[in-house]
Amino acid sequence: MLRQILVLPDQRDYLRILWFDENSHQEVTFRLKTVTYGISCAPYLAIRTIKQLALDEASDFPLASEMVLRDLYMDDGITGAPDIQTAQILQQLIKMFARAAISLHKWTSNSQELLNSFPTSNPENTFLTYFFKISNRFAMSETTLYRITLHRTFTLLKEGVWNDSDPNPFKFLPSCVVGDLLITGLSHYYTNIDDIKLLLTSGKVERLDLSFFDLANDRDLFMTLLSENNCTNLKHLVLHSFLKREHFPLVKAVLRNTPKLRHFHSAVFFGLDIFNHCEKLLTLKFDLPIEQISNYFLHKNMDFSKSLKNLKVFSLGRTGDCFSVCRIIETVLLNCPELVSVGMVDSSLAIAGIQKKRKEPLRFQLRRCFWGVAYMRRFRERTVLKLFNYRSEFSAIIKTAVSSCPLVEELIIDVHDENCLQYLSQLPMLTFLVINFKHYYCSKLRDPLISLFSQIGPQIKHLSIQKVKNIPINDICEYCPNLLSLQIIGTITVSEPSAISSNLRNLKRLYVSTADQVSFRFLLSNCLHLEELFLGTALTVDDELLKYVLTKNSLSELKTIGISRSKLNKWSLRRLLKSAVSLSKIGT
């Protein structure tokens, strides 16, 4: 803020800097035009200027003027309003300060509606939602008023300030605030069950992850607190294997009284009948050996309740006999027609098995799929014949899966036969594709890959090709003009060393495990808007290569870089840091 306040020309003689030029050996006098941080008069000049602005503009912006005169010190203002409508009027602040050519930024609020009304360029109004969903309040700066309030409130909670309060004061808080208090305590403090009993008994907890708790000594207390009446608002529950069998009835009773439950993740299997009243259930995830769950699905008369008919995700841990999992997935797919994902287990074999038994083929709603049996060494002896037969039928299985799942958007496929790739071109919604060749080696993969991408390349935005050798990366990029992220695990080549590709201009994320110098030069020179770069064994990346790349691409938008091994010296690293002006994270 200080540098936005101009000093009158006749006052600038009092703000001089003497500079000695080493080359000319002469003294140079500079006069500062703006208020300078660090000098004794700076706070006064800043506050007095802002105060005068508020007085001058009070007639046009009365609310903003009142706020500045009352709630602002230096470059920080903290104020409040009884409702959203009144708070939005405080946008007068933006217009009032604009008359003095002062730009306000770093807005924050405990109201998402109010945040949305602030300028979109606000750096404090950016929320992290990549792979993990994080509460909006926790995407703010550590020093926001909301965060400070959460930490202070939880400290008082640990001290027992409200232990004797009746009724429980946390019953009157919004569920989102109670949830944030719980996350604050579990993330930043050593917390036992007694510290959070008021939160657990408030009836306002929507998300509960028991992995945070050490229940060796407090298991009984916790299970008592986790009574039926305290979980009516629960939407997300994570259970782990700490539970004793004597606690199963209580957990079942709780689950039968969670009508708002949407997501359930557990390392203990209680059967599916306990979800009969969970009509809003969307996700079921189980992390446990397949043997513990297969008996229920395969040797019992299954009765899927209506509450599971709308299930979107059913996920099993990627362990166990992959062919036994197939039979479980068949049962689930037939009884849950709205499924969009069955997690990281193969669904193609189950789909093929279902279609073989039907006269009229079914169409599934799956959007995210994993196709291909993941070969595991410990099952080698008893599954070697099954694997042999599976590989011989693999292309036909994938063909059936493609025709049965036309809505697939994200696909991970472990290839057992390169002929299967031709069928992926019949997935019109596909944008995320991972092709893994770890179970299959073919020296001539170029032609089937090029044939595939020549048909679906424009629709692919995220591409990963794994365990490959000598793949011509420029040929693939030629057919994929809309790539946002590219991962190559294996060796790559460039068929035309002098190739220039405009199709990489949209690429934001690049991961390459290893490559020759020509390939690195091609990729790094053409990815003009790269934000994340990860290089594995990059011994071919030396000072000359970096110098060449920076003449073609300044990497000015690069924010994150990780290099495992390279031949860059410290001078080259300095050159890189100087050019990559947006760089904020470095890993080696």
Coordinates of C-alpha atoms in Angstrom, one line a residue, residues 72-578:
L72 CA -8.8 0.2 9.2
Y73 CA -5.2 0.4 10.4
M74 CA -2.3 0.7 8.0
D75 CA -3.1 -1.7 5.1
D76 CA -5.4 -4.1 7.1
G77 CA -9.1 -3.7 7.6
I78 CA -11.4 -6.0 9.6
T79 CA -15.1 -5.3 9.7
G80 CA -18.4 -7.0 9.9
A81 CA -22.1 -6.7 8.8
P82 CA -25.3 -8.2 10.0
D83 CA -26.3 -9.6 6.7
I84 CA -25.1 -10.4 3.2
Q85 CA -26.9 -7.4 1.6
T86 CA -25.2 -4.9 3.9
A87 CA -21.9 -6.6 3.5
Q88 CA -22.1 -6.3 -0.3
I89 CA -22.5 -2.6 0.0
L90 CA -19.0 -2.5 1.3
Q91 CA -17.9 -3.0 -2.2
Q92 CA -18.1 0.8 -2.2
L93 CA -14.6 0.4 -0.8
I94 CA -13.3 -0.8 -4.2
K95 CA -14.8 2.3 -6.0
M96 CA -13.7 4.7 -3.3
F97 CA -10.1 3.6 -3.3
A98 CA -10.1 3.5 -7.1
R99 CA -10.5 7.2 -7.0
A100 CA -7.1 7.4 -5.4
A101 CA -5.7 4.8 -7.9
I102 CA -5.3 2.3 -5.0
S103 CA -6.2 -1.3 -5.7
L104 CA -7.6 -3.5 -2.9
H105 CA -6.8 -7.2 -2.8
K106 CA -6.6 -10.2 -0.5
W107 CA -10.3 -10.2 0.4
T108 CA -11.5 -12.9 2.7
S109 CA -14.8 -13.7 4.5
N110 CA -16.6 -16.5 6.3
S111 CA -19.4 -16.1 3.7
Q112 CA -18.9 -17.9 0.3
E113 CA -21.6 -15.8 -1.2
L114 CA -19.8 -12.6 -0.3
L115 CA -16.5 -14.0 -1.5
N116 CA -18.0 -14.8 -4.9
S117 CA -19.0 -11.1 -5.2
F118 CA -15.4 -9.9 -4.8
P119 CA -12.9 -9.6 -7.8
T120 CA -12.1 -13.0 -9.3
S121 CA -8.4 -12.2 -9.4
N122 CA -8.3 -12.2 -5.6
P123 CA -5.5 -14.6 -4.7
E124 CA -7.1 -15.4 -1.3
N125 CA -10.2 -16.7 -3.1
T126 CA -8.6 -19.7 -4.7
F127 CA -9.6 -23.1 -3.4
L128 CA -7.5 -26.3 -3.8
T129 CA -9.7 -29.1 -5.2
Y130 CA -7.2 -31.4 -7.0
F131 CA -7.7 -35.1 -5.8
F132 CA -8.6 -34.0 -2.3
K133 CA -11.7 -31.9 -1.5
I134 CA -10.6 -29.3 1.1
S135 CA -13.0 -27.0 3.0
N136 CA -13.0 -23.5 1.5
R137 CA -12.1 -22.0 4.8
F138 CA -8.9 -24.1 5.0
A139 CA -7.8 -22.9 1.5
M140 CA -7.4 -19.5 3.0
S141 CA -4.3 -18.0 4.4
E142 CA -3.2 -19.2 7.8
T143 CA -3.7 -15.7 9.1
T144 CA -7.3 -15.2 8.1
L145 CA -9.7 -14.2 10.9
Y146 CA -11.7 -17.4 10.4
R147 CA -8.6 -19.6 10.9
I148 CA -7.5 -17.6 14.0
T149 CA -11.0 -17.9 15.4
L150 CA -11.1 -21.7 14.8
H151 CA -7.7 -22.2 16.6
R152 CA -8.7 -20.0 19.5
T153 CA -12.1 -21.7 19.9
F154 CA -10.5 -25.2 19.9
T155 CA -8.0 -24.2 22.5
L156 CA -10.8 -23.1 24.8
L157 CA -12.6 -26.4 24.0
K158 CA -9.6 -28.4 25.1
E159 CA -9.4 -26.3 28.3
G160 CA -13.0 -27.4 29.1
V161 CA -14.5 -23.9 29.1
W162 CA -17.9 -25.3 27.9
N163 CA -17.9 -28.6 29.7
D164 CA -20.6 -27.6 32.1
S165 CA -22.8 -25.7 29.6
D166 CA -26.3 -26.9 29.1
P167 CA -27.4 -27.1 26.4
N168 CA -24.4 -27.9 24.3
P169 CA -23.4 -24.6 22.7
F170 CA -22.1 -26.2 19.6
K171 CA -25.6 -27.4 18.7
F172 CA -26.3 -23.9 17.6
L173 CA -23.4 -23.5 15.2
P174 CA -23.6 -24.4 11.5
S175 CA -22.5 -27.9 10.6
C176 CA -19.7 -26.5 8.4
V177 CA -18.2 -24.6 11.4
V178 CA -18.4 -27.6 13.7
G179 CA -16.7 -29.7 11.0
D180 CA -13.9 -27.1 10.6
L181 CA -13.4 -27.1 14.3
L182 CA -13.0 -30.8 14.3
I183 CA -10.5 -30.8 11.5
T184 CA -8.6 -28.0 13.2
G185 CA -8.2 -29.9 16.4
L186 CA -7.3 -33.2 14.7
S187 CA -4.8 -31.6 12.3
H188 CA -3.0 -29.2 14.7
Y189 CA -3.3 -30.5 18.2
Y190 CA -2.8 -33.6 20.2
T191 CA -6.4 -34.5 20.7
N192 CA -8.2 -37.2 22.7
I193 CA -11.8 -38.2 22.7
D194 CA -12.7 -36.2 25.8
D195 CA -11.5 -33.0 24.1
I196 CA -14.0 -33.2 21.3
K197 CA -17.0 -34.8 23.0
L198 CA -19.0 -31.6 22.8
L199 CA -18.4 -31.6 19.0
L200 CA -19.4 -35.2 18.6
T201 CA -22.5 -34.8 20.7
S202 CA -23.6 -31.6 19.0
G203 CA -25.4 -33.5 16.3
K204 CA -23.8 -31.2 13.7
V205 CA -20.9 -33.4 12.6
E206 CA -21.2 -34.2 8.9
R207 CA -17.8 -35.8 8.3
L208 CA -16.1 -38.2 10.7
D209 CA -12.8 -40.0 10.0
L210 CA -11.8 -42.3 12.8
S211 CA -8.3 -42.8 11.4
F212 CA -7.4 -39.6 13.4
F213 CA -8.1 -41.2 16.7
D214 CA -6.1 -43.4 19.0
L215 CA -8.8 -45.5 20.5
A216 CA -6.6 -48.0 22.4
N217 CA -7.8 -46.5 25.7
D218 CA -10.9 -44.5 24.8
R219 CA -12.7 -47.0 22.5
D220 CA -15.6 -47.5 24.9
L221 CA -16.1 -43.8 25.6
F222 CA -16.0 -43.0 21.9
M223 CA -18.5 -45.6 20.9
T224 CA -20.8 -44.3 23.7
L225 CA -20.5 -40.8 22.3
L226 CA -21.2 -42.1 18.8
S227 CA -24.8 -42.8 19.7
E228 CA -27.7 -42.9 17.3
N229 CA -29.0 -39.4 18.1
N230 CA -25.6 -37.8 17.5
C231 CA -25.2 -39.0 13.9
T232 CA -28.4 -38.0 12.2
N233 CA -26.5 -35.3 10.2
L234 CA -23.6 -37.5 9.3
K235 CA -22.8 -37.5 5.6
H236 CA -19.3 -39.0 5.4
L237 CA -18.1 -41.8 7.7
V238 CA -14.7 -43.5 7.7
L239 CA -14.3 -46.6 9.8
H240 CA -11.1 -48.6 10.4
S241 CA -10.2 -52.1 11.7
F242 CA -9.8 -51.0 15.4
L243 CA -13.4 -52.0 16.1
K244 CA -13.9 -55.0 18.3
R245 CA -16.7 -57.4 17.5
E246 CA -18.7 -56.4 20.5
H247 CA -18.9 -52.9 19.0
F248 CA -20.5 -54.1 15.8
P249 CA -24.1 -53.9 17.0
L250 CA -23.6 -50.3 18.1
V251 CA -22.1 -49.3 14.8
K252 CA -24.9 -51.0 12.9
A253 CA -27.4 -49.1 15.0
V254 CA -25.7 -45.9 14.2
L255 CA -25.6 -46.6 10.5
R256 CA -29.3 -47.5 10.5
N257 CA -30.0 -44.0 11.8
T258 CA -27.9 -41.9 9.4
P259 CA -30.5 -41.0 6.7
K260 CA -28.2 -38.3 5.3
L261 CA -25.2 -40.6 4.8
R262 CA -23.6 -40.1 1.4
H263 CA -20.1 -41.6 1.6
F264 CA -19.0 -44.7 3.6
H265 CA -15.4 -45.9 3.8
S266 CA -14.6 -48.9 6.0
A267 CA -12.0 -51.6 6.7
V268 CA -14.8 -53.6 8.4
F269 CA -17.6 -55.3 6.5
F270 CA -21.1 -55.3 8.1
G271 CA -23.1 -56.5 5.2
L272 CA -25.3 -54.3 3.0
D273 CA -28.6 -54.5 4.9
I274 CA -27.4 -51.8 7.4
F275 CA -27.8 -49.2 4.6
N276 CA -31.5 -49.8 4.0
H277 CA -32.4 -46.4 5.4
C278 CA -29.5 -44.5 3.7
E279 CA -31.4 -43.4 0.7
K280 CA -28.9 -40.7 -0.2
L281 CA -25.9 -43.1 -0.2
L282 CA -23.6 -42.4 -3.2
T283 CA -20.2 -44.1 -2.3
L284 CA -19.3 -47.4 -0.7
K285 CA -15.6 -48.2 -0.3
F286 CA -14.1 -51.2 1.5
D287 CA -10.5 -51.7 2.3
L288 CA -10.2 -55.3 3.4
P289 CA -9.1 -58.7 2.0
I290 CA -11.4 -59.9 -0.8
E291 CA -11.8 -63.2 1.1
Q292 CA -13.7 -61.4 3.9
I293 CA -16.3 -60.0 1.6
S294 CA -16.5 -62.6 -1.2
N295 CA -18.5 -65.1 1.0
Y296 CA -21.2 -62.5 1.5
F297 CA -21.6 -61.8 -2.2
L298 CA -21.1 -65.4 -3.5
H299 CA -22.7 -67.6 -0.9
K300 CA -25.7 -65.6 0.3
N301 CA -28.9 -64.7 -1.3
M302 CA -28.2 -61.0 -2.1
D303 CA -30.9 -58.5 -1.3
F304 CA -29.9 -55.1 -2.6
S305 CA -32.1 -52.5 -0.9
K306 CA -33.6 -49.5 -2.8
S307 CA -31.1 -47.2 -1.1
L308 CA -28.3 -48.9 -3.1
K309 CA -30.0 -48.6 -6.5
N310 CA -28.7 -45.0 -6.8
L311 CA -25.2 -45.9 -5.7
K312 CA -22.5 -44.1 -7.8
V313 CA -19.3 -45.6 -6.5
F314 CA -18.6 -49.1 -5.2
S315 CA -14.9 -49.7 -4.5
L316 CA -12.9 -52.6 -3.2
G317 CA -9.2 -52.7 -2.2
R318 CA -7.0 -53.7 -5.1
T319 CA -6.0 -57.0 -3.4
G320 CA -6.9 -60.6 -3.6
D321 CA -7.6 -63.0 -6.5
C322 CA -8.5 -60.7 -9.4
F323 CA -10.7 -63.5 -10.9
S324 CA -12.7 -63.8 -7.6
V325 CA -13.2 -60.0 -7.6
C326 CA -14.8 -60.3 -11.0
R327 CA -17.7 -62.3 -9.6
I328 CA -18.3 -59.6 -7.0
I329 CA -18.3 -56.9 -9.5
E330 CA -20.8 -58.8 -11.7
T331 CA -23.2 -58.9 -8.8
V332 CA -22.7 -55.2 -8.0
L333 CA -23.1 -54.0 -11.6
L334 CA -26.4 -56.0 -12.0
N335 CA -27.9 -54.5 -8.8
C336 CA -26.6 -50.9 -8.9
P337 CA -27.5 -49.6 -12.4
E338 CA -26.4 -46.0 -11.7
L339 CA -22.8 -46.9 -10.9
V340 CA -20.1 -44.6 -12.5
S341 CA -17.1 -46.4 -10.9
V342 CA -16.1 -49.6 -9.3
G343 CA -12.8 -48.3 -8.1
M344 CA -9.3 -49.7 -9.1
V345 CA -10.4 -53.2 -9.9
D346 CA -11.0 -54.6 -13.4
S347 CA -14.6 -54.3 -14.6
S348 CA -14.0 -55.5 -18.1
L349 CA -14.0 -59.2 -17.2
A350 CA -17.2 -58.8 -15.2
I351 CA -18.9 -56.9 -18.0
A352 CA -17.9 -59.6 -20.5
G353 CA -19.2 -62.3 -18.1
I354 CA -22.6 -60.5 -17.8
Q355 CA -23.1 -60.0 -21.5
K356 CA -22.3 -63.7 -22.3
K357 CA -25.3 -64.7 -20.1
R358 CA -27.8 -62.3 -21.7
K359 CA -29.6 -62.3 -25.0
E360 CA -30.0 -58.5 -25.0
P361 CA -26.8 -56.6 -24.0
L362 CA -26.9 -54.2 -21.1
R363 CA -25.6 -50.7 -21.2
F364 CA -23.8 -49.5 -18.1
Q365 CA -23.4 -45.9 -16.8
L366 CA -19.7 -46.3 -15.9
R367 CA -17.7 -43.1 -16.4
R368 CA -14.4 -44.1 -14.6
C369 CA -13.0 -47.6 -15.4
F370 CA -10.0 -49.8 -14.8
W371 CA -9.7 -52.5 -17.4
G372 CA -7.1 -55.3 -17.4
V373 CA -6.3 -57.9 -14.8
A374 CA -3.4 -56.7 -12.6
Y375 CA -1.1 -59.7 -12.5
M376 CA 0.3 -60.4 -9.0
R377 CA 3.2 -62.8 -8.3
R378 CA 1.7 -64.5 -5.2
F379 CA -1.2 -65.8 -7.3
R380 CA 1.0 -67.1 -10.1
E381 CA 0.7 -70.8 -9.5
R382 CA -3.0 -71.1 -9.1
T383 CA -3.9 -68.5 -11.8
V384 CA -1.4 -69.2 -14.5
L385 CA -3.9 -71.1 -16.7
K386 CA -6.6 -68.4 -16.1
L387 CA -4.1 -65.7 -17.1
F388 CA -3.1 -67.6 -20.3
N389 CA -6.7 -67.9 -21.3
Y390 CA -7.5 -64.3 -20.3
R391 CA -4.7 -62.9 -22.5
S392 CA -5.9 -64.8 -25.5
E393 CA -9.4 -63.3 -25.1
F394 CA -8.3 -59.9 -23.9
S395 CA -9.1 -57.9 -27.1
A396 CA -12.5 -59.5 -27.3
I397 CA -13.2 -58.6 -23.6
I398 CA -12.2 -55.0 -24.2
K399 CA -14.4 -54.8 -27.3
T400 CA -17.3 -56.0 -25.2
A401 CA -16.5 -53.5 -22.4
V402 CA -16.3 -50.6 -24.9
S403 CA -19.6 -51.4 -26.5
S404 CA -21.3 -51.8 -23.0
C405 CA -19.9 -48.6 -21.5
P406 CA -20.2 -45.8 -24.1
L407 CA -20.1 -43.0 -21.5
V408 CA -16.6 -43.7 -20.2
E409 CA -14.7 -40.5 -19.6
E410 CA -11.7 -41.7 -17.6
L411 CA -9.9 -45.0 -18.3
I412 CA -6.9 -46.9 -17.0
I413 CA -6.1 -50.0 -19.0
D414 CA -3.4 -52.6 -18.4
V415 CA -2.7 -53.9 -21.8
H416 CA -2.3 -57.7 -22.5
D417 CA -2.7 -57.5 -26.2
E418 CA -2.0 -54.4 -28.4
N419 CA -5.0 -55.2 -30.7
C420 CA -7.3 -54.0 -27.9
L421 CA -6.2 -50.4 -28.5
Q422 CA -8.3 -50.1 -31.7
Y423 CA -11.5 -50.4 -29.8
L424 CA -10.8 -47.4 -27.5
S425 CA -11.5 -45.1 -30.4
Q426 CA -15.2 -46.0 -30.0
L427 CA -15.3 -44.1 -26.6
P428 CA -16.6 -40.6 -27.7
M429 CA -16.5 -39.2 -24.1
L430 CA -13.0 -40.3 -23.2
T431 CA -10.7 -37.4 -22.0
F432 CA -8.5 -39.1 -19.4
L433 CA -6.4 -42.1 -20.6
V434 CA -3.7 -44.2 -18.9
I435 CA -2.2 -47.0 -21.0
N436 CA 0.1 -49.4 -19.1
F437 CA 2.2 -52.0 -20.8
K438 CA 3.8 -53.5 -17.7
H439 CA 2.2 -56.9 -18.4
Y440 CA 2.8 -56.9 -22.1
Y441 CA 5.9 -56.3 -24.3
C442 CA 5.7 -55.5 -28.0
S443 CA 8.5 -54.0 -30.0
K444 CA 6.1 -52.4 -32.5
L445 CA 3.7 -50.3 -30.5
R446 CA 4.1 -47.2 -32.6
D447 CA 1.5 -48.2 -35.2
P448 CA -1.4 -49.2 -32.9
L449 CA -0.8 -46.1 -30.7
I450 CA -0.6 -43.7 -33.7
S451 CA -3.7 -45.3 -35.2
L452 CA -5.6 -44.8 -31.9
F453 CA -4.6 -41.2 -31.4
S454 CA -5.3 -40.3 -35.0
Q455 CA -8.9 -41.0 -34.2
I456 CA -9.4 -39.8 -30.6
G457 CA -6.4 -37.5 -30.1
P458 CA -8.3 -34.2 -30.1
Q459 CA -10.6 -35.3 -27.3
I460 CA -7.8 -36.4 -24.9
K461 CA -6.8 -33.9 -22.3
H462 CA -4.9 -36.1 -19.8
L463 CA -2.6 -38.8 -21.1
S464 CA -0.2 -41.3 -19.5
I465 CA 1.7 -44.0 -21.3
Q466 CA 3.6 -46.3 -19.0
K467 CA 6.3 -49.0 -19.4
V468 CA 7.1 -48.2 -23.0
K469 CA 10.3 -48.2 -25.1
N470 CA 11.2 -45.8 -27.8
I471 CA 7.8 -44.2 -28.4
P472 CA 8.0 -41.3 -30.9
I473 CA 6.6 -38.6 -28.7
N474 CA 6.3 -36.0 -31.4
D475 CA 4.1 -38.2 -33.5
I476 CA 1.7 -38.7 -30.6
C477 CA 1.6 -35.0 -29.8
E478 CA 0.7 -34.3 -33.4
Y479 CA -2.7 -35.9 -32.9
C480 CA -3.4 -34.6 -29.4
P481 CA -3.7 -30.8 -29.7
N482 CA -5.7 -30.3 -26.4
L483 CA -3.4 -32.1 -24.0
L484 CA -3.3 -30.5 -20.5
S485 CA -1.2 -33.1 -18.8
L486 CA 1.2 -35.7 -20.2
Q487 CA 3.1 -38.5 -18.4
I488 CA 5.6 -40.9 -20.0
I489 CA 7.1 -43.6 -18.0
G490 CA 9.6 -45.3 -20.2
T491 CA 11.9 -44.2 -23.0
I492 CA 10.8 -41.9 -25.8
T493 CA 12.3 -40.7 -29.1
V494 CA 11.6 -37.9 -31.6
S495 CA 11.3 -39.0 -35.2
E496 CA 12.1 -35.5 -36.4
P497 CA 14.8 -33.8 -34.3
S498 CA 13.9 -30.3 -35.6
A499 CA 10.2 -30.7 -35.1
I500 CA 8.2 -27.8 -33.7
S501 CA 4.8 -28.7 -32.3
S502 CA 2.1 -26.1 -31.7
N503 CA 0.0 -28.9 -30.2
L504 CA 1.9 -28.7 -26.9
R505 CA 1.0 -25.0 -26.3
N506 CA -1.9 -26.0 -24.0
L507 CA 0.1 -28.4 -21.9
K508 CA 0.3 -27.5 -18.2
R509 CA 1.8 -30.6 -16.6
L510 CA 4.6 -32.8 -17.9
Y511 CA 6.2 -35.9 -16.3
V512 CA 9.0 -37.8 -18.2
S513 CA 10.9 -40.6 -16.5
T514 CA 13.8 -40.7 -18.9
A515 CA 14.6 -39.5 -22.4
D516 CA 17.5 -38.6 -24.7
Q517 CA 18.6 -35.0 -25.2
V518 CA 16.7 -34.6 -28.5
S519 CA 13.4 -35.7 -26.8
F520 CA 13.9 -33.4 -23.8
R521 CA 14.7 -30.5 -26.2
F522 CA 11.6 -31.1 -28.2
L523 CA 9.3 -31.2 -25.2
L524 CA 10.7 -28.4 -23.1
S525 CA 11.0 -26.0 -26.1
N526 CA 7.4 -26.5 -27.2
C527 CA 5.5 -26.5 -23.9
L528 CA 5.2 -22.7 -23.7
H529 CA 2.6 -22.6 -20.9
L530 CA 4.0 -25.4 -18.7
E531 CA 3.1 -25.0 -15.0
E532 CA 4.4 -28.3 -13.5
L533 CA 7.5 -30.2 -14.7
F534 CA 8.9 -33.5 -13.3
L535 CA 11.9 -35.2 -14.8
G536 CA 13.2 -38.6 -13.6
T537 CA 16.6 -39.7 -14.7
A538 CA 17.5 -36.7 -16.8
L539 CA 21.3 -37.1 -17.1
T540 CA 21.0 -35.8 -20.7
V541 CA 19.8 -32.5 -19.4
D542 CA 22.9 -30.4 -19.2
D543 CA 23.8 -26.7 -19.3
E544 CA 23.8 -26.4 -23.1
L545 CA 20.4 -28.0 -23.3
L546 CA 18.9 -25.7 -20.7
K547 CA 20.5 -22.6 -22.4
Y548 CA 18.9 -23.7 -25.7
V549 CA 15.5 -24.3 -24.2
L550 CA 15.4 -20.9 -22.5
T551 CA 16.0 -19.2 -25.8
K552 CA 12.8 -20.9 -27.1
N553 CA 10.8 -21.1 -23.9
S554 CA 11.3 -18.8 -20.9
L555 CA 9.3 -21.2 -18.6
S556 CA 7.8 -18.0 -17.1
E557 CA 4.6 -19.8 -16.1
L558 CA 6.4 -22.7 -14.4
K559 CA 5.3 -23.1 -10.8
T560 CA 6.5 -26.5 -9.7
I561 CA 9.6 -28.4 -10.9
G562 CA 11.1 -31.7 -9.8
I563 CA 14.3 -33.2 -11.2
S564 CA 15.6 -36.5 -9.9
R565 CA 19.0 -36.5 -11.6
S566 CA 20.6 -34.1 -14.1
K567 CA 23.9 -32.6 -15.1
L568 CA 23.0 -29.0 -14.5
N569 CA 25.5 -26.9 -12.6
K570 CA 24.7 -24.1 -10.1
W571 CA 25.0 -21.4 -12.7
S572 CA 22.4 -23.1 -14.9
L573 CA 20.1 -23.5 -12.0
R574 CA 20.4 -19.8 -11.2
R575 CA 19.6 -19.1 -14.9
L576 CA 16.5 -21.3 -14.6
L577 CA 15.4 -19.6 -11.4
K578 CA 15.8 -16.2 -12.9

